[in-house]
XYZ file of C-alpha atoms in Angstrom:
361
model
C -2.719 16.332 -6.980
C 0.741 17.614 -5.542
C 2.076 13.929 -4.592
C 5.349 14.443 -5.423
C 5.602 17.922 -3.276
C 3.755 15.742 -0.251
C 6.436 13.254 -0.339
C 9.314 15.747 -0.757
C 7.756 17.849 2.169
C 7.428 14.761 4.707
C 10.315 13.162 4.280
C 12.328 16.820 4.101
C 10.950 17.721 7.449
C 10.927 14.697 9.072
C 14.782 14.452 8.611
C 14.956 17.545 10.124
C 13.745 17.143 13.211
C 16.096 13.862 13.249
C 18.694 14.967 12.282
C 18.026 17.762 15.006
C 17.424 15.233 18.264
C 20.483 13.587 17.108
C 22.156 16.352 17.111
C 21.141 17.765 20.421
C 20.888 14.629 21.568
C 24.112 14.875 24.238
C 22.415 18.231 25.803
C 18.526 16.794 26.208
C 17.906 16.830 29.246
C 19.460 20.620 30.069
C 17.206 21.490 26.363
C 14.083 19.681 27.040
C 14.129 17.210 29.739
C 14.344 17.562 33.977
C 17.338 19.009 33.545
C 16.040 22.165 31.762
C 16.064 25.967 33.189
C 12.461 26.263 31.698
C 10.424 24.214 34.940
C 7.769 22.148 34.354
C 5.930 23.857 36.807
C 6.405 27.371 34.758
C 5.942 24.799 31.078
C 2.399 23.408 32.777
C 1.317 27.437 34.071
C 2.299 28.147 30.545
C 0.626 25.536 28.540
C -2.548 26.456 30.961
C -2.268 29.869 29.175
C -1.445 28.901 26.182
C -3.178 25.224 25.550
C -0.154 24.509 24.206
C 0.081 19.915 23.566
C 3.004 18.594 25.412
C 2.946 15.182 26.807
C 6.491 15.730 28.330
C 3.964 17.915 30.998
C 2.016 14.445 31.863
C 4.723 13.105 34.124
C 8.317 14.533 35.637
C 11.505 12.193 35.803
C 14.057 11.500 33.491
C 12.827 7.739 32.088
C 9.218 9.596 30.905
C 11.275 12.082 29.124
C 13.944 9.550 27.929
C 11.406 7.134 26.728
C 9.178 10.061 25.021
C 12.147 11.942 23.040
C 13.774 8.220 21.963
C 9.974 7.380 20.576
C 10.009 10.997 18.617
C 12.889 10.377 17.168
C 11.227 6.499 16.090
C 8.466 8.517 14.417
C 10.635 10.090 12.367
C 12.397 8.032 10.886
C 9.348 5.919 10.684
C 7.663 9.381 8.900
C 10.424 9.587 7.141
C 10.371 6.265 5.311
C 6.972 6.433 4.663
C 5.717 3.763 6.938
C 2.170 3.219 8.360
C 1.584 7.442 7.861
C -1.198 7.813 8.856
C -0.271 6.731 12.292
C 3.306 7.668 12.389
C 2.736 11.372 11.063
C 0.477 11.846 14.263
C 3.122 9.966 16.152
C 5.175 12.767 14.789
C 2.802 15.423 15.628
C 2.264 14.008 18.655
C 6.633 14.458 19.761
C 7.336 17.875 17.960
C 5.023 19.490 19.258
C 5.747 16.902 23.042
C 9.538 18.290 22.579
C 8.863 22.102 21.485
C 6.529 23.015 24.164
C 8.535 21.610 26.613
C 10.732 24.416 26.566
C 10.367 27.946 24.962
C 13.563 28.620 25.206
C 14.784 26.785 22.580
C 13.806 27.340 18.710
C 14.574 29.249 16.169
C 12.313 30.564 12.987
C 12.068 26.777 11.473
C 11.946 24.856 14.989
C 8.211 27.209 14.052
C 7.618 26.333 10.814
C 8.500 22.940 11.730
C 5.826 22.694 14.354
C 3.288 24.301 11.809
C 4.044 21.259 9.389
C 4.333 18.683 11.482
C 0.630 19.612 11.866
C 0.051 20.113 8.395
C 0.976 16.682 7.415
C -1.073 14.723 9.478
C -3.463 16.191 7.283
C -2.125 15.038 4.140
C -1.739 12.190 1.812
C 1.918 12.654 1.991
C 2.621 8.874 1.287
C 1.729 7.882 -2.006
C 4.947 8.182 -3.946
C 8.787 7.875 -2.145
C 7.472 5.965 0.628
C 7.445 2.145 1.825
C 3.652 2.500 2.173
C 3.361 3.048 -1.389
C 5.835 0.179 -2.170
C 3.959 -2.311 -1.014
C 0.787 -1.202 -2.556
C 2.058 -1.771 -5.645
C 3.529 -4.851 -4.516
C 0.193 -5.481 -4.087
C 0.821 -6.167 -0.522
C -2.579 -7.246 1.700
C -3.100 -4.863 5.024
C -1.251 -7.268 7.359
C -1.777 -7.057 11.013
C 0.779 -3.994 11.684
C -1.821 -1.324 10.971
C -4.938 -2.218 13.298
C -1.914 -3.590 15.584
C -1.037 0.142 15.561
C -4.897 1.954 15.785
C -5.230 -0.928 19.016
C -2.265 0.233 20.327
C -3.638 4.269 19.668
C -6.257 3.427 21.610
C -4.822 2.000 24.555
C -2.710 4.747 24.504
C -5.309 7.323 24.144
C -7.765 5.947 26.432
C -5.275 5.630 29.322
C -4.601 9.613 28.661
C -7.731 10.618 28.732
C -8.727 8.425 31.729
C -5.427 9.924 33.873
C -6.870 13.257 33.061
C -4.013 14.363 30.160
C -6.287 14.779 27.630
C -9.750 15.529 27.597
C -13.064 16.489 24.777
C -13.575 20.187 25.922
C -10.321 22.670 25.802
C -9.769 23.933 29.261
C -9.063 27.593 30.925
C -11.879 29.053 30.082
C -11.266 28.146 25.869
C -13.782 27.768 24.296
C -13.829 25.122 21.748
C -13.010 20.640 21.954
C -9.506 19.822 23.766
C -7.053 17.557 22.578
C -9.063 13.674 23.009
C -11.810 15.535 19.979
C -8.711 15.819 17.905
C -6.827 12.457 18.757
C -10.276 10.459 18.807
C -11.349 11.555 15.592
C -8.349 10.999 13.525
C -7.880 7.496 15.341
C -11.931 6.329 14.210
C -10.927 7.897 10.848
C -8.326 5.716 11.034
C -10.090 2.898 11.250
C -13.525 3.366 9.323
C -10.562 4.278 6.257
C -8.912 0.010 6.940
C -12.439 -1.559 7.293
C -13.701 -0.390 4.322
C -10.779 -0.598 2.347
C -10.283 -3.702 3.418
C -14.310 -5.076 3.464
C -15.738 -2.367 0.557
C -12.054 -1.881 -2.124
C -15.160 -1.327 -5.000
C -17.623 0.323 -3.461
C -19.504 3.799 -3.499
C -17.988 4.224 0.621
C -14.408 3.457 -0.377
C -15.156 6.124 -2.783
C -16.829 8.529 -0.919
C -13.878 8.413 1.602
C -10.890 8.477 -1.233
C -12.902 11.782 -2.391
C -13.170 13.239 1.235
C -9.370 11.944 1.759
C -8.024 13.369 -1.286
C -10.334 16.451 -0.879
C -8.699 17.603 3.635
C -5.564 16.600 1.258
C -5.529 19.065 -0.754
C -6.704 21.726 1.941
C -3.512 21.114 4.019
C -1.281 21.376 0.959
C -2.694 24.863 0.596
C -2.168 25.887 4.145
C 1.627 24.584 3.383
C 1.794 26.969 0.270
C -0.486 29.861 2.356
C 2.202 29.243 5.169
C 5.069 29.449 3.019
C 3.926 32.425 1.321
C 3.154 34.254 4.476
C 6.837 33.211 6.001
C 8.578 35.208 3.030
C 5.872 37.563 2.505
C 5.768 38.992 6.656
C 9.924 38.435 6.446
C 10.361 41.116 3.433
C 7.923 43.617 4.954
C 9.692 43.288 8.317
C 12.818 43.970 6.883
C 11.963 46.880 4.716
C 10.408 48.797 7.628
C 14.602 47.464 9.174
C 17.100 51.214 8.657
C 20.538 48.248 8.811
C 17.893 47.298 5.401
C 17.267 50.055 3.739
C 20.832 51.806 3.992
C 22.533 48.135 3.107
C 24.212 47.152 6.325
C 22.293 44.536 7.534
C 24.292 41.700 6.367
C 27.428 43.525 7.169
C 26.578 42.646 11.636
C 25.892 39.074 11.701
C 29.183 38.314 9.343
C 30.734 39.785 12.290
C 29.693 38.006 14.716
C 31.332 34.651 16.155
C 28.306 33.020 16.509
C 27.660 33.351 12.811
C 30.427 32.898 12.265
C 31.475 28.848 11.887
C 34.331 29.991 8.450
C 35.448 33.266 9.289
C 37.802 33.777 7.126
C 35.132 33.164 4.339
C 32.641 35.259 6.490
C 35.026 38.607 6.750
C 35.960 38.575 2.909
C 32.539 38.849 2.466
C 32.345 41.593 4.182
C 34.255 43.165 3.790
C 33.101 44.065 0.355
C 31.116 47.108 0.766
C 28.745 46.297 -2.582
C 28.443 42.419 -1.958
C 27.023 43.315 1.487
C 24.667 45.682 -0.198
C 23.546 43.739 -2.827
C 23.232 40.445 -0.310
C 21.286 43.014 1.587
C 18.926 44.259 -1.191
C 19.185 41.510 -2.744
C 17.254 39.421 -0.046
C 14.457 41.696 1.193
C 13.790 42.148 -3.302
C 13.376 37.902 -3.005
C 10.891 37.691 0.112
C 8.964 40.806 -0.865
C 8.542 39.621 -4.463
C 7.644 36.053 -3.714
C 4.334 35.945 -2.967
C 4.129 37.344 -6.549
C 5.740 35.693 -8.774
C 3.185 32.789 -8.620
C 1.347 33.885 -10.979
C 4.138 33.035 -13.308
C 5.486 29.344 -13.906
C 9.034 30.237 -15.136
C 9.467 33.284 -12.866
C 8.384 30.813 -9.910
C 10.639 28.219 -10.536
C 13.716 30.812 -11.631
C 12.775 32.207 -7.827
C 12.407 29.316 -6.266
C 16.540 28.561 -7.728
C 17.199 31.013 -6.596
C 16.192 31.103 -3.312
C 17.238 28.027 -2.666
C 20.655 28.830 -3.347
C 20.181 31.588 -0.716
C 18.886 28.576 1.977
C 22.402 27.056 1.007
C 24.039 29.947 1.572
C 22.693 30.863 5.105
C 24.424 27.127 6.143
C 27.292 27.358 5.337
C 27.790 31.206 5.920
C 25.222 31.530 9.000
C 26.060 27.852 10.727
C 22.371 27.766 10.296
C 21.718 23.823 8.004
C 18.722 22.265 9.829
C 16.918 25.780 9.317
C 18.205 26.328 6.028
C 17.100 22.450 5.152
C 13.607 23.397 6.526
C 13.137 26.340 4.794
C 13.930 24.147 1.344
C 11.779 21.511 2.548
C 8.978 24.151 2.826
C 9.756 25.384 -0.410
C 9.058 21.764 -2.400
C 5.907 22.622 -2.549
C 6.055 25.016 -5.450
C 8.497 22.677 -7.285
C 7.364 21.490 -10.041
C 6.437 17.789 -10.928
C 8.577 16.865 -13.505
C 11.247 17.946 -11.766
C 10.855 16.123 -9.160
C 9.924 12.989 -11.081
C 13.782 13.800 -12.612
C 15.396 14.246 -9.813
C 13.750 10.561 -8.954
C 14.639 8.974 -11.879
C 18.166 9.924 -10.709
C 17.763 8.787 -7.505
C 16.967 5.335 -8.762
C 20.095 4.953 -10.981
C 21.738 5.139 -7.380
C 19.632 3.080 -5.325
C 17.989 0.439 -7.475
C 14.325 -0.134 -6.569
C 13.837 3.287 -4.815
C 12.760 4.614 -8.480
C 8.429 6.398 -7.493
C 5.524 4.118 -7.466
C 1.952 5.788 -8.774
C -0.801 4.568 -5.908
């Protein structure tokens, strides 16, 4: 279930991370690296308290950071294309968490959402359609050697990190629970078992069992993505209701007159000069966000509201200069898009790029 929705979420968030890292490339060392005001010592001390994961805290120096940053870019590209997704989704998770947890002074609500979705995507079957993996399966291409090679490479990297003491089976600092080594070794073992069963027992009961378990985990992860989107809108709307500026309908007047949020000063000034328009937009934003969880019980109403919210996010991208935040929210909203619409969009994309039509896995 939700194969196409999972594919769109995968493509959307991989694209967000790719564009963000490319945009920040000239200032990457000041934002996340060895020149960051948030020093490595501060990052390590905070990480000991929060148990946040970041490979950038393992070593200091420019080239360690440059290598991790470049590999995160590569992981985003591979996930975007859907190549060896069991590996690339975990690599994407590691890269996103490492970069974001290195400097807590950088980021906004969109980055928080990317952070969470990077974790959820690693547990979805998000490459069943619209991916290089799906195209390879549709053509009947065998497993090949790249999968086992990546599996061996992952074992080497995990073994090196554990021997160096960077990851452990149990969490440190008094936290009662498994450590990051338990998570990564479990994912590594599952990938190996899946490949072996698919290679030597593709029609046996073991393959059917693994497929059922994989589908169950996928459905749980997709439910978590859906619940996360509902939580984002519900809490945002309820927090706005408590604000006096939202209550009197003047909240949007202020960002429309701040230089930081006005990439098009003339357009922002034009909209901000209309008290009625500011009032309607302010109240409309609150009503959309508060009402969204309740519209999920009605498919048609939900689809209409989704279209309105996509238009709202596009407006935020243009008016407030927050394109990546808007793309992240639209990618998250895609989990609720109807399958028929996604199939129609896929056919339209196939008309422009022959050979990119979706294939059933």
